[in-house]
XYZ file of C-alpha atoms in Angstrom:
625
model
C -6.230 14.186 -1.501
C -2.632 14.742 -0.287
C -0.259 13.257 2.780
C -0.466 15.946 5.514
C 1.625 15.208 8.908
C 2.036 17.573 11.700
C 3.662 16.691 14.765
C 6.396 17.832 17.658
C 9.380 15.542 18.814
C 12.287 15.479 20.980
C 14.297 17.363 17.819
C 11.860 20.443 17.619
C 10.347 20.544 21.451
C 12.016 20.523 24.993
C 11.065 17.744 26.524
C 8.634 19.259 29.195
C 6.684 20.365 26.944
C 6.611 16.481 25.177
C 5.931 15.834 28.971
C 2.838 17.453 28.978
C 1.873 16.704 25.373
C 1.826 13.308 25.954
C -0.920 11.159 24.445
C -3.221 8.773 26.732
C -4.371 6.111 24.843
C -8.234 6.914 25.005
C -6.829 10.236 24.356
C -5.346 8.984 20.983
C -8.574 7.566 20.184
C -10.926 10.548 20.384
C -8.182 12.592 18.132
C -8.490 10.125 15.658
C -12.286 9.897 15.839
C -12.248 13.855 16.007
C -9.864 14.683 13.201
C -11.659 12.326 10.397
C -14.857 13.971 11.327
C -13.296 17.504 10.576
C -14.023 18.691 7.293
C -10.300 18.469 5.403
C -9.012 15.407 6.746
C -10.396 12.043 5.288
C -8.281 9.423 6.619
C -5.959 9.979 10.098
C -3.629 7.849 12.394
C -1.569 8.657 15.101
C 2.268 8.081 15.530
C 2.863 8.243 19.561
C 5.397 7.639 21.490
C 7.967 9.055 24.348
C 9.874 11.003 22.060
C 7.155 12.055 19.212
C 3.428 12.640 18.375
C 2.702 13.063 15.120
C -0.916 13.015 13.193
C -0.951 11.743 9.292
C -4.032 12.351 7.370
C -5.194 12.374 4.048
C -6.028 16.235 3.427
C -7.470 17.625 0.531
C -6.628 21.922 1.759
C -3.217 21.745 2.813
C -3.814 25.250 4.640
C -7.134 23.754 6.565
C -5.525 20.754 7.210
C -2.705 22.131 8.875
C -4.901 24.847 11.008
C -7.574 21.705 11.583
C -4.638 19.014 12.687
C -3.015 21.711 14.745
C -5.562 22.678 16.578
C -6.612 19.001 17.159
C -3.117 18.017 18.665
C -3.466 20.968 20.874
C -7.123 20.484 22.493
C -6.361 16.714 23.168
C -2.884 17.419 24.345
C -4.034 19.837 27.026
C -1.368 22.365 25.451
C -2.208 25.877 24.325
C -2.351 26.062 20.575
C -0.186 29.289 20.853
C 2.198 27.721 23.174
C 2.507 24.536 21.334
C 2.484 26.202 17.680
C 6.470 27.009 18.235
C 7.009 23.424 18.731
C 5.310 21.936 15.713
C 6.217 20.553 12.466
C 4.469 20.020 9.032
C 5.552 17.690 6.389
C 3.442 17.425 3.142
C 2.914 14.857 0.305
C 6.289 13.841 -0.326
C 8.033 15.469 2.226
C 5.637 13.506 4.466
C 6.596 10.610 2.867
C 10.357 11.261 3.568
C 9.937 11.854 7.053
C 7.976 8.944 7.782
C 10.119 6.276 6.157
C 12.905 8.227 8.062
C 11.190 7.668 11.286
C 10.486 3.939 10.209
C 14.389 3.542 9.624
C 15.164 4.649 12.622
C 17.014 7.682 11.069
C 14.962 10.319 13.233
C 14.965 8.672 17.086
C 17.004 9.429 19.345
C 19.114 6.756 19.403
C 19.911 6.886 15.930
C 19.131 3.503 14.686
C 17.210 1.656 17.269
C 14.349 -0.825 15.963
C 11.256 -0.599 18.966
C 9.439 2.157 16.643
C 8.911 -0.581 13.500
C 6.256 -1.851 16.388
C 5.226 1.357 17.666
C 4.123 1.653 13.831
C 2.815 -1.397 13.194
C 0.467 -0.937 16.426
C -0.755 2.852 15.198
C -1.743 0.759 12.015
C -4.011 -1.618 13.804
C -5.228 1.281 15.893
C -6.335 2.942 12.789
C -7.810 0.176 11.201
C -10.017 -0.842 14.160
C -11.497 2.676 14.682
C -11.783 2.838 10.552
C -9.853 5.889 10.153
C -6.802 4.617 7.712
C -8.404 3.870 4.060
C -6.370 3.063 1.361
C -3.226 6.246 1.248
C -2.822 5.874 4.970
C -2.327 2.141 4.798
C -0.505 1.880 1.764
C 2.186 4.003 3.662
C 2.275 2.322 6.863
C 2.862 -0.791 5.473
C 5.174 0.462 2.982
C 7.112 2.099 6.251
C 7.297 -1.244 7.992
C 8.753 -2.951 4.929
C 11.238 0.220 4.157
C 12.157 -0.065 7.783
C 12.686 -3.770 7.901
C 14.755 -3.282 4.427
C 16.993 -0.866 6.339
C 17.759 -3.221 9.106
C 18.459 -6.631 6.829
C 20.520 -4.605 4.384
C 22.675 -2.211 6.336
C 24.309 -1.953 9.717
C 22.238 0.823 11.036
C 21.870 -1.452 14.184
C 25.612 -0.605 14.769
C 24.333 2.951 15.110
C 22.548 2.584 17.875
C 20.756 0.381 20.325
C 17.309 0.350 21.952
C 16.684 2.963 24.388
C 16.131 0.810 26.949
C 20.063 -0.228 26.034
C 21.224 3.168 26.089
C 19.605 4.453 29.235
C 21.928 1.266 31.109
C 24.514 2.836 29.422
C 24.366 6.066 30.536
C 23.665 4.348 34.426
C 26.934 2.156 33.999
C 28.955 5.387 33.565
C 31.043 3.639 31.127
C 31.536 0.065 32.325
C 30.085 -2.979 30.167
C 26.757 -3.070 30.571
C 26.613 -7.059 31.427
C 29.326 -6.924 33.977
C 27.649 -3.987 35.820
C 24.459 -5.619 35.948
C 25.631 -9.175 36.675
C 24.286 -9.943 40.675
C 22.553 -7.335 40.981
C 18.634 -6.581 41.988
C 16.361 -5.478 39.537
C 12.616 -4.002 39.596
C 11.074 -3.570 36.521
C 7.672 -1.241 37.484
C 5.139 -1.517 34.263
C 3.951 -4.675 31.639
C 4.070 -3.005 28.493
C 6.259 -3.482 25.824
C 8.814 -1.010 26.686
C 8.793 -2.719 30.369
C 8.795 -6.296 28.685
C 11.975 -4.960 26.881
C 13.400 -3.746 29.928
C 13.261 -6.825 31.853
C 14.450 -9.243 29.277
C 17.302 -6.946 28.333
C 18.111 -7.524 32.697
C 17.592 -10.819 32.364
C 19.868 -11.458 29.582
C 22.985 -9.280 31.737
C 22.229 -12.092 34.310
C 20.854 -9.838 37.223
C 20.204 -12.249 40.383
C 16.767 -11.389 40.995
C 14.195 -9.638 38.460
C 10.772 -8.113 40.143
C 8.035 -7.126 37.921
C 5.289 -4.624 39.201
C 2.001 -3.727 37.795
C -1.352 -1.941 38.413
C -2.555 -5.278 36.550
C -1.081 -7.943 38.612
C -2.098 -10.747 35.958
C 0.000 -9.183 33.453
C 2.799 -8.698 35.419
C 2.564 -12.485 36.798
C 2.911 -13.486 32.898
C 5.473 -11.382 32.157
C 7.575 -12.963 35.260
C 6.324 -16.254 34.073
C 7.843 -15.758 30.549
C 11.111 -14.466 32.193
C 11.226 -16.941 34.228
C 10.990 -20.046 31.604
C 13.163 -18.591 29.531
C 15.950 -17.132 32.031
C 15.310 -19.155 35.343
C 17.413 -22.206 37.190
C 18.433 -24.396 34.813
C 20.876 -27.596 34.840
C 24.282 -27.211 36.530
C 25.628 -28.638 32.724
C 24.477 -25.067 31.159
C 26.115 -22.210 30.978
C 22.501 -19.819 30.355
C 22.178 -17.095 33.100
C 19.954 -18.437 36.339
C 17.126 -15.376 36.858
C 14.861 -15.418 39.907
C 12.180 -13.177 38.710
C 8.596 -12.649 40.352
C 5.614 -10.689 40.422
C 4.119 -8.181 42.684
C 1.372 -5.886 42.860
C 2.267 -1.918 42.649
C 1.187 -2.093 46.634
C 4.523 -3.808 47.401
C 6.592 -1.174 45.689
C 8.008 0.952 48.531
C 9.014 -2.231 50.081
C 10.581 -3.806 46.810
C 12.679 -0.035 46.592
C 14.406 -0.984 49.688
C 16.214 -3.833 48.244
C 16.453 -3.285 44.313
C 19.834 -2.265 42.834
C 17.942 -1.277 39.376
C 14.801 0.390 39.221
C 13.167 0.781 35.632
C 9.776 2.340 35.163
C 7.935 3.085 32.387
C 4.213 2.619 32.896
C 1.082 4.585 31.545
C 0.779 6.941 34.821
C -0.091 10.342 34.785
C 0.994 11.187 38.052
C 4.518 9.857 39.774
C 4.996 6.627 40.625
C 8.488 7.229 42.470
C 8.190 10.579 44.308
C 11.249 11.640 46.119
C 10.464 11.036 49.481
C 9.738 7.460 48.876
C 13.102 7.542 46.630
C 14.968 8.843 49.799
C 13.093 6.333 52.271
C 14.208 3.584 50.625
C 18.056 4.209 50.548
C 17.990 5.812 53.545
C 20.547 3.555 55.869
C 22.408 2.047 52.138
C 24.472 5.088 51.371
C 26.869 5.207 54.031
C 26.764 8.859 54.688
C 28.414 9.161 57.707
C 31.566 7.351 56.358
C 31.645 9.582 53.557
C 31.694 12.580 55.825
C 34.538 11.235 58.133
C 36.437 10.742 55.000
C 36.034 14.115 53.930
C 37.626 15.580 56.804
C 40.267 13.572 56.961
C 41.157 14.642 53.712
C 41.216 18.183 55.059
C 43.802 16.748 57.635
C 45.834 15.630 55.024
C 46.027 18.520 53.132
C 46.915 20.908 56.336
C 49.840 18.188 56.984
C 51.148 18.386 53.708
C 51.668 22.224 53.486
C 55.259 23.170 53.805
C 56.862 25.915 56.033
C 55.298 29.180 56.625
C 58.739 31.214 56.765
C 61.967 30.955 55.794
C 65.109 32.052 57.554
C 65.130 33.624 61.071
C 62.007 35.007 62.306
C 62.983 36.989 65.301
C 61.509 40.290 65.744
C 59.555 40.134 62.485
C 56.467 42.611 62.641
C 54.083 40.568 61.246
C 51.972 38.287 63.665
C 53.009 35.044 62.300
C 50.421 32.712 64.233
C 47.546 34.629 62.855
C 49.747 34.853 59.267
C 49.891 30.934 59.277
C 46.564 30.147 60.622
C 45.245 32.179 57.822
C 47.274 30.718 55.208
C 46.087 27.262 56.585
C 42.889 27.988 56.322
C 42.850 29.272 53.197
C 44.471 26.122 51.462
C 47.801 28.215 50.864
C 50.924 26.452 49.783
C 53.077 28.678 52.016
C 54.791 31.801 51.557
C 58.046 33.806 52.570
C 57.703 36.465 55.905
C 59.961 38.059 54.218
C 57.994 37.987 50.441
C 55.077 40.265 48.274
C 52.188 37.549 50.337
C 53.271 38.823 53.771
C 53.185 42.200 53.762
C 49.813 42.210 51.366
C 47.458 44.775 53.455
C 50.522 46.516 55.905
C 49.922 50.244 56.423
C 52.947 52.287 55.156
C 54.416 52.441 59.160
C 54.603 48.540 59.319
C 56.294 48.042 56.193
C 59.094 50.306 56.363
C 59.112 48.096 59.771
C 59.203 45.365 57.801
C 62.007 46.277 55.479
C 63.917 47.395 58.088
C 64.116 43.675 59.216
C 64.001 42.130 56.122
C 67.255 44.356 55.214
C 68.880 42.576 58.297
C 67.641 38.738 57.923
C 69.726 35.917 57.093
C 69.957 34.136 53.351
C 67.649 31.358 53.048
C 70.441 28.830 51.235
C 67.533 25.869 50.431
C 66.795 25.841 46.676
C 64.318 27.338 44.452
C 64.008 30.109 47.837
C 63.592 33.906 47.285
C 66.401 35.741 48.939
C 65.917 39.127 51.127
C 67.877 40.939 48.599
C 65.488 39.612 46.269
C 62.682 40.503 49.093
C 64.337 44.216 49.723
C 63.065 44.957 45.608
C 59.684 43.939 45.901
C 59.446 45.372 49.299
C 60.549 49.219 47.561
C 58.043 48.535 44.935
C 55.183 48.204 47.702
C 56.434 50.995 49.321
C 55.946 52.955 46.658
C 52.683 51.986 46.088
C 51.778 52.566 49.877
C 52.839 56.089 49.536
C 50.381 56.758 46.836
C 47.624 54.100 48.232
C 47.808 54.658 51.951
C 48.031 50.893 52.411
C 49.973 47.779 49.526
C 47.017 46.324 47.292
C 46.119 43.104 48.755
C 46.922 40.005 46.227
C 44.634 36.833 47.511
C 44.568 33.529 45.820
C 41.042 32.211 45.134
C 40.109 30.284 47.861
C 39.376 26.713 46.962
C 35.945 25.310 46.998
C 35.392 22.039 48.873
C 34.155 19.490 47.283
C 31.657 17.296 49.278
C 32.478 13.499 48.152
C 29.131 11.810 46.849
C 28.953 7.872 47.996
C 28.167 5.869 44.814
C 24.955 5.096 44.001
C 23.099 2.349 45.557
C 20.176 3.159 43.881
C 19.869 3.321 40.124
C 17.108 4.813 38.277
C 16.017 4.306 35.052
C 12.707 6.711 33.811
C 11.348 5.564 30.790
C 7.664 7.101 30.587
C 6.209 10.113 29.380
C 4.852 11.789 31.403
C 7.755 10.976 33.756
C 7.346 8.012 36.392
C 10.232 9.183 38.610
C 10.456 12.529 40.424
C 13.378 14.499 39.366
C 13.893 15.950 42.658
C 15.561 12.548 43.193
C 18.611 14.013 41.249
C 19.748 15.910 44.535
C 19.258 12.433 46.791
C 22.520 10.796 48.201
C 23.459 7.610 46.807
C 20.853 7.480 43.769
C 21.337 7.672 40.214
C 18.412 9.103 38.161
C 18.371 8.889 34.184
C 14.977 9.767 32.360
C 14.223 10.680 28.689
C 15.817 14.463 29.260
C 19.330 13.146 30.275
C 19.147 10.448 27.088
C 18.389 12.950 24.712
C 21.153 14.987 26.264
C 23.730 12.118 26.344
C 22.338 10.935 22.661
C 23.067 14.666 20.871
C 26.545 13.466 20.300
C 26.116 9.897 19.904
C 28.574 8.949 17.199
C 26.838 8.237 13.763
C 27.691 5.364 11.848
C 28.764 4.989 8.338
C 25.668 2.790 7.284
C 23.832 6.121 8.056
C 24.167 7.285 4.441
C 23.418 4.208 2.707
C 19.853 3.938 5.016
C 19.383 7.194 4.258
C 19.498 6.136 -0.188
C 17.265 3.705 0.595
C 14.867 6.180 2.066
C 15.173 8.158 -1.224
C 14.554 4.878 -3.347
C 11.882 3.960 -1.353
C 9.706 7.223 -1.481
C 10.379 7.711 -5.262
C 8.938 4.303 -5.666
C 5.986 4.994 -2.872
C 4.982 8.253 -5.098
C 5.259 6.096 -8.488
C 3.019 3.461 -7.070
C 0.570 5.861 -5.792
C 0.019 7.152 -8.947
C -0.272 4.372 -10.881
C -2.923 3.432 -7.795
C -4.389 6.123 -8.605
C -5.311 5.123 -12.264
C -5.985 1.705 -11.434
C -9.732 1.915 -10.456
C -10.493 3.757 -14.118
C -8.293 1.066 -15.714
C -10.350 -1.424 -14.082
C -13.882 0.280 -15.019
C -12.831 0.317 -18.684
C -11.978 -3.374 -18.812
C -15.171 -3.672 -16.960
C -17.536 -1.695 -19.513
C -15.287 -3.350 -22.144
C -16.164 -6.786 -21.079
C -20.172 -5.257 -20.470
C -19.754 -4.562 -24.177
C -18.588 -8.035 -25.199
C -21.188 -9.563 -23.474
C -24.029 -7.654 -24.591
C -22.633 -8.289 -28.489
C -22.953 -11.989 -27.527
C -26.312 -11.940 -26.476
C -27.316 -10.341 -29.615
C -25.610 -12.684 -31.519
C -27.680 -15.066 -30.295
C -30.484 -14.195 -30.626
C -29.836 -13.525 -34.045
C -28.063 -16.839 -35.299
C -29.418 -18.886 -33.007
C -28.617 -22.141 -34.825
C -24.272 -21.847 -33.539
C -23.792 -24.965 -31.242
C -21.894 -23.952 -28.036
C -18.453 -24.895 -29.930
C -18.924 -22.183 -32.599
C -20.725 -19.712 -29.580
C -17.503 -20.014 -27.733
C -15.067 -19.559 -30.536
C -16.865 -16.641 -31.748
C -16.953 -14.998 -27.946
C -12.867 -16.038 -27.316
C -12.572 -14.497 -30.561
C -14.351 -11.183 -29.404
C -12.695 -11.210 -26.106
C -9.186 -11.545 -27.671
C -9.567 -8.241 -30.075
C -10.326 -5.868 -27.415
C -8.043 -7.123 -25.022
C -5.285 -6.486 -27.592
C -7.022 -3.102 -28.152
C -6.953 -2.170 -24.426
C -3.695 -4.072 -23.546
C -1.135 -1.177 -24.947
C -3.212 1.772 -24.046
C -3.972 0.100 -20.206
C -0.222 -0.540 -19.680
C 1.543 2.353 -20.913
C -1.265 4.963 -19.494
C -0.252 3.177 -16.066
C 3.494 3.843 -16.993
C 2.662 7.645 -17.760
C 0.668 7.804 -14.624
C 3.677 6.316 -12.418
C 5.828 9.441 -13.915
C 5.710 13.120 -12.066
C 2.600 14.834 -13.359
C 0.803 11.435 -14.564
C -2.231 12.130 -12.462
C -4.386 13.998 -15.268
C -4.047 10.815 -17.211
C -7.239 8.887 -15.482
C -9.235 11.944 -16.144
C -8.065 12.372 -20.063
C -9.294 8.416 -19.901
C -12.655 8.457 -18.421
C -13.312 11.584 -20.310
C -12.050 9.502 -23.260
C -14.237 6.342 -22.835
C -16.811 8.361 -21.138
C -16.810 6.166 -18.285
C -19.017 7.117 -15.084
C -17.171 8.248 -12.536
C -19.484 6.390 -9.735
C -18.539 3.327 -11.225
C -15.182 4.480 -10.769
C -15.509 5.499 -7.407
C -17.064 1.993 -6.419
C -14.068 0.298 -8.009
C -11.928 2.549 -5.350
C -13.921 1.555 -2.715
C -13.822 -1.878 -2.923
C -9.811 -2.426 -3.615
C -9.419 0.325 -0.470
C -11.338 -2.511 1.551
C -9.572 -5.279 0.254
C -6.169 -3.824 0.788
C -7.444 -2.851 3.961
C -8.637 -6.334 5.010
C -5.388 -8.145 3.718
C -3.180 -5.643 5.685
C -5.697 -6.613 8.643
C -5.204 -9.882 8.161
C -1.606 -10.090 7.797
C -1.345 -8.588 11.301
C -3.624 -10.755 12.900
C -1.498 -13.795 11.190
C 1.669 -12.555 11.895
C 0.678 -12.185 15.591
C -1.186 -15.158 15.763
C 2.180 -17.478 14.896
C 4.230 -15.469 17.343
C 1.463 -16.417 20.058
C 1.132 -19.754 19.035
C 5.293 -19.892 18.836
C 5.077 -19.183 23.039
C 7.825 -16.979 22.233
C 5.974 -13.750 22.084
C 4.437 -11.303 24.629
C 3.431 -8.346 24.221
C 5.432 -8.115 20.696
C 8.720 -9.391 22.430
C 10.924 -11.733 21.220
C 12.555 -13.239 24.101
C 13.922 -15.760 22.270
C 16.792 -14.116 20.658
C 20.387 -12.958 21.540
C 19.222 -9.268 20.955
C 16.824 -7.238 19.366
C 18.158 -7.267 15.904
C 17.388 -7.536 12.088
C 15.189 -10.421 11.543
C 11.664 -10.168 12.003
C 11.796 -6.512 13.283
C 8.444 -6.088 13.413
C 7.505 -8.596 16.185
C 9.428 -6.095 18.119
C 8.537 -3.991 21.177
C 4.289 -4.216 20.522
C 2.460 -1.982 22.827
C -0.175 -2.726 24.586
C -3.447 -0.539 25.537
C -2.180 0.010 28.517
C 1.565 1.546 27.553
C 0.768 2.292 24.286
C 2.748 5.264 23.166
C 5.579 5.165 24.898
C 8.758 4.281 23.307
């Protein structure tokens, strides 16, 4: 059996077509249930999130799998197999293995770095686990991933690489400015309880916005979540300095009506339809962006520019041919900087009649004496050279300037938008709305393609290396481990059964002699088995080492359903410890009170220690990252 993964993400798919891709969670369950029962596939879990979907299983027909897991992403996706097929990418054995401990690192998100997927990990795990579909492989290299991932954050400074995307996306909203100060005061509505959400609104809390709402289809869960923020950001004693966070719950009902007076808007809920549409977008800043100002300032910028323009002529104008009003008006209207009635841009269009006119009267103007002006001798030149081309043309070339293209000033936004669900929560017709700012997962992975990388890139990305050559070497010594054990086993059969005959035949030995005579016994053929045991494990670790548990049970002619029993029951044990350790690990956080939904909202940010507690998803929003 081999590693098989085959997925799409935001590096090999646009994301509408992630959009539509995108996993539900009973949706997630049925692939899993589906995929184990197909024929290649013997184990299965499923990576989902905002920016991914990928399917590990333990194969045995890498061909198969990859047609069977294909074809399974694309029935429960609601995508065409041929239309998603472009889209898709297939790692295998230790490939696989690369690109998962990548992914665990943080290596392969878009915002290179960030930490929330060491939960979104963790949680496929359990997933698996409950429905039965990881056995030992699939385990073994989730849990490996967490602790590869976890490795990555304590040792380097990938964190300097990047920041959560919750981070990021207030980033992009700021337009530049610190992310605290822009926030400070303001109104914020956090729509969804999940673990992205939970993120969301602790990351406003800690900026010190002056009022954080929470809104859920589940109204208990969003009245915890406000009750968490609230104990751990609300009033507190004029003596300390913490930030003072009103923050409340409301059901999704009271939405439109919350819109109308939040500053901040993040969503990111399990939806499959919009929850913001546009016209409820534009309803609720309708009257906040200050439109007509903003119009009355954009003409009188057009007055200023027509008072700035300097003279239309130069010199004396009497009994010029040209009609100057409609000559200036023009120019005016056009956004000209002014020209010479006696230079090239008057005469631009004049029949060959009206500019020999024109030269006439240009040969008998006055000197402009102002500096940096063209003179009419200077004029008379480029008047002969128009001629000339009026004789041939019937009428001088016209030379326009591009007329300039008004800009219509935008009011700044009143309204910022933050979209961080898949499908998407927010229309994005609410792009073209006055006064609104809209960022979703399309602009982020736009803005994030030339995020700066940092220098602890490289040394995450060793570890990576280190880690899966050490992965593969334990899995095949794994591998060996249940024959090793059935030798020892029919070893210490044999023992026994030499005792017992022993016995029978000198059965005057007290118990003293009985047991020195069975130590004695045990001792030789653990020496026997001791060298061959450890270095056939060693040999086993190394490239190639698999046929080395064969060679032995052909060897010892062990059975190979006593083998396969001895598998069986160290899968389940592994299985039930990993289980276990979960269940513990949340259990403390619970019982800590400083934990929901796999949040931390005790710390100063989202950082190295205990990186797994991070960013848990829940039923609900599971899958979305």
């Amino acid at each position: 059996m081999s590693l098989l993964v085959v997925g799409l993400s935001h590096r090999s798919a646009p994301v509408s077509v992630l959009e539509r891709a995108a996993l539900s969670a009973d949706a997630q369950i049925k692939l899993l249930q589906d995929t184990v029962a197909a024929e290649p596939a013997a184990e299965a879990a499923v990576l989902a999130t905002c920016n991914r979907i990928e399917l590990y299983a333990d194969v045995d027909k890498f061909h198969a799998g990859v047609a069977e897991l294909s074809t399974l992403l694309a029935q429960h996706s609601g995508v065409g197999l041929e239309e998603l097929t472009p889209y898709l990418y297939v790692h295998y054995e230790d490939r696989a293995v690369h690109h998962f401990f990548s992914v665990a690192c943080g290596l392969d998100s878009m915002v290179v770095g960030e930490g929330q997927i060491l939960g979104q990990i963790k949680d496929a795990l359990a997933t698996a686990q409950e429905l039965h579909t990881a056995g030992r492989l699939l385990n073994d290299l989730f849990q490996q991933a967490l602790r590869v991932g976890k490795r990555a954050h304590s040792e380097t400074g990938i964190d300097r690489a990047g920041q959560s995307l919750v981070t990021f996306g207030l980033e992009q909203l700021s337009s530049g400015a610190p992310v605290d100060a822009w926030l400070e005061g303001k109104r914020a509505l956090v729509i969804g309880a999940g673990s992205m959400s939970s993120l969301a609104a602790a990351t406003l809390a800690r900026a010190g916005v002056a009022e954080l709402v929470v809104a859920n289809r589940t109204f208990d869960r969003a009245e915890r979540l406000a009750a968490l923020l609230a104990e751990q950001y609300g009033p507190r004693p004029a003596d300390q300095d913490d930030v003072d966070v009103l923050a409340r719950a409301v059901p999704m009902e009271s939405v439109p009506d919350e819109l109308t007076r939040a500053d901040v808007v993040v969503s990111c809920t399990g939806a499959t339809g919009l929850v913001l549409t546009a016209d409820l977008v534009a309803e609720a800043v309708e009257g906040r962006t200050g439109a007509p100002a903003a119009e009355r300032a954009a003409e009188s910028d057009t007055d200023s520019v027509r008072s700035g323009l300097p003279p239309t002529s130069v010199g004396s104008e009497d009994g010029c041919p040209l009609d100057l009003s409609a000559v200036q008006q023009g120019s005016a209207v056009q956004g000209s900087t002014g020209f010479s009635v006696m230079g090239e841009a008057a005469v631009a269009g004049m029949d060959a009649a009206t500019l020999e006119q024109h030269a006439a009267w240009v040969d008998n103007g006055t000197v402009d004496r102002r500096e940096g002006r063209r003179t009419p001798e200077i004029d008379t030149d480029a008047v002969a050279a128009l001629a000339a081309a009026a004789a041939t043309l019937g009428r001088v070339p016209e030379r326009r300037r591009p007329e300039p293209v008004a800009e219509v000033p935008r009011p700044l936004p009143v309204l910022s938008l933050l979209d961080l669900a898949m499908p998407r929560d927010v229309d994005a017709a609410v792009h073209r709305l006055l006064g609104v700012r809209l960022v979703d997962i399309e602009s982020l992975a736009e803005a994030s393609a030339d995020a700066p990388m940092a220098a602890d890139v490289d040394q995450v990305r060793r570890i990576v290396s280190d880690e899966v050559a050490a992965f593969d070497a334990a899995q095949r010594a794994a591998h060996i481990t249940p024959t090793v054990v059935a030798l020892r086993a029919m070893a210490a059969d044999v023992v026994a059964s030499e005792i017992a005959r022993l016995d029978g035949r000198l059965p005057g030995l007290d118990d003293k002699q009985r047991g020195e005579i069975t130590q004695t016994v045990r001792r030789v053929v653990d020496k026997l088995l001791h060298a061959p045991t450890v270095r056939v494990k060693q040999l086993a670790a190394e490239p190639g080492g698999a046929g080395y548990a064969d060679a032995l049970r052909t060897l010892f002619d062990l059975d190979a359903e006593t083998v396969a029993a001895v598998s069986r029951a160290d899968d389940d044990s592994r299985i039930d410890d990993s289980r276990d350790d979960i269940r513990r690990d949340d259990s403390r956080r619970d019982d800590d009170g400083v934990v929901f939904g796999g949040l931390d909202f005790g710390r100063e940010n989202f950082g190295r220690e205990n990186f797994d507690s991070n960013n848990f998803e829940s039923a609900e929003n599971r899958g979305r990252a």
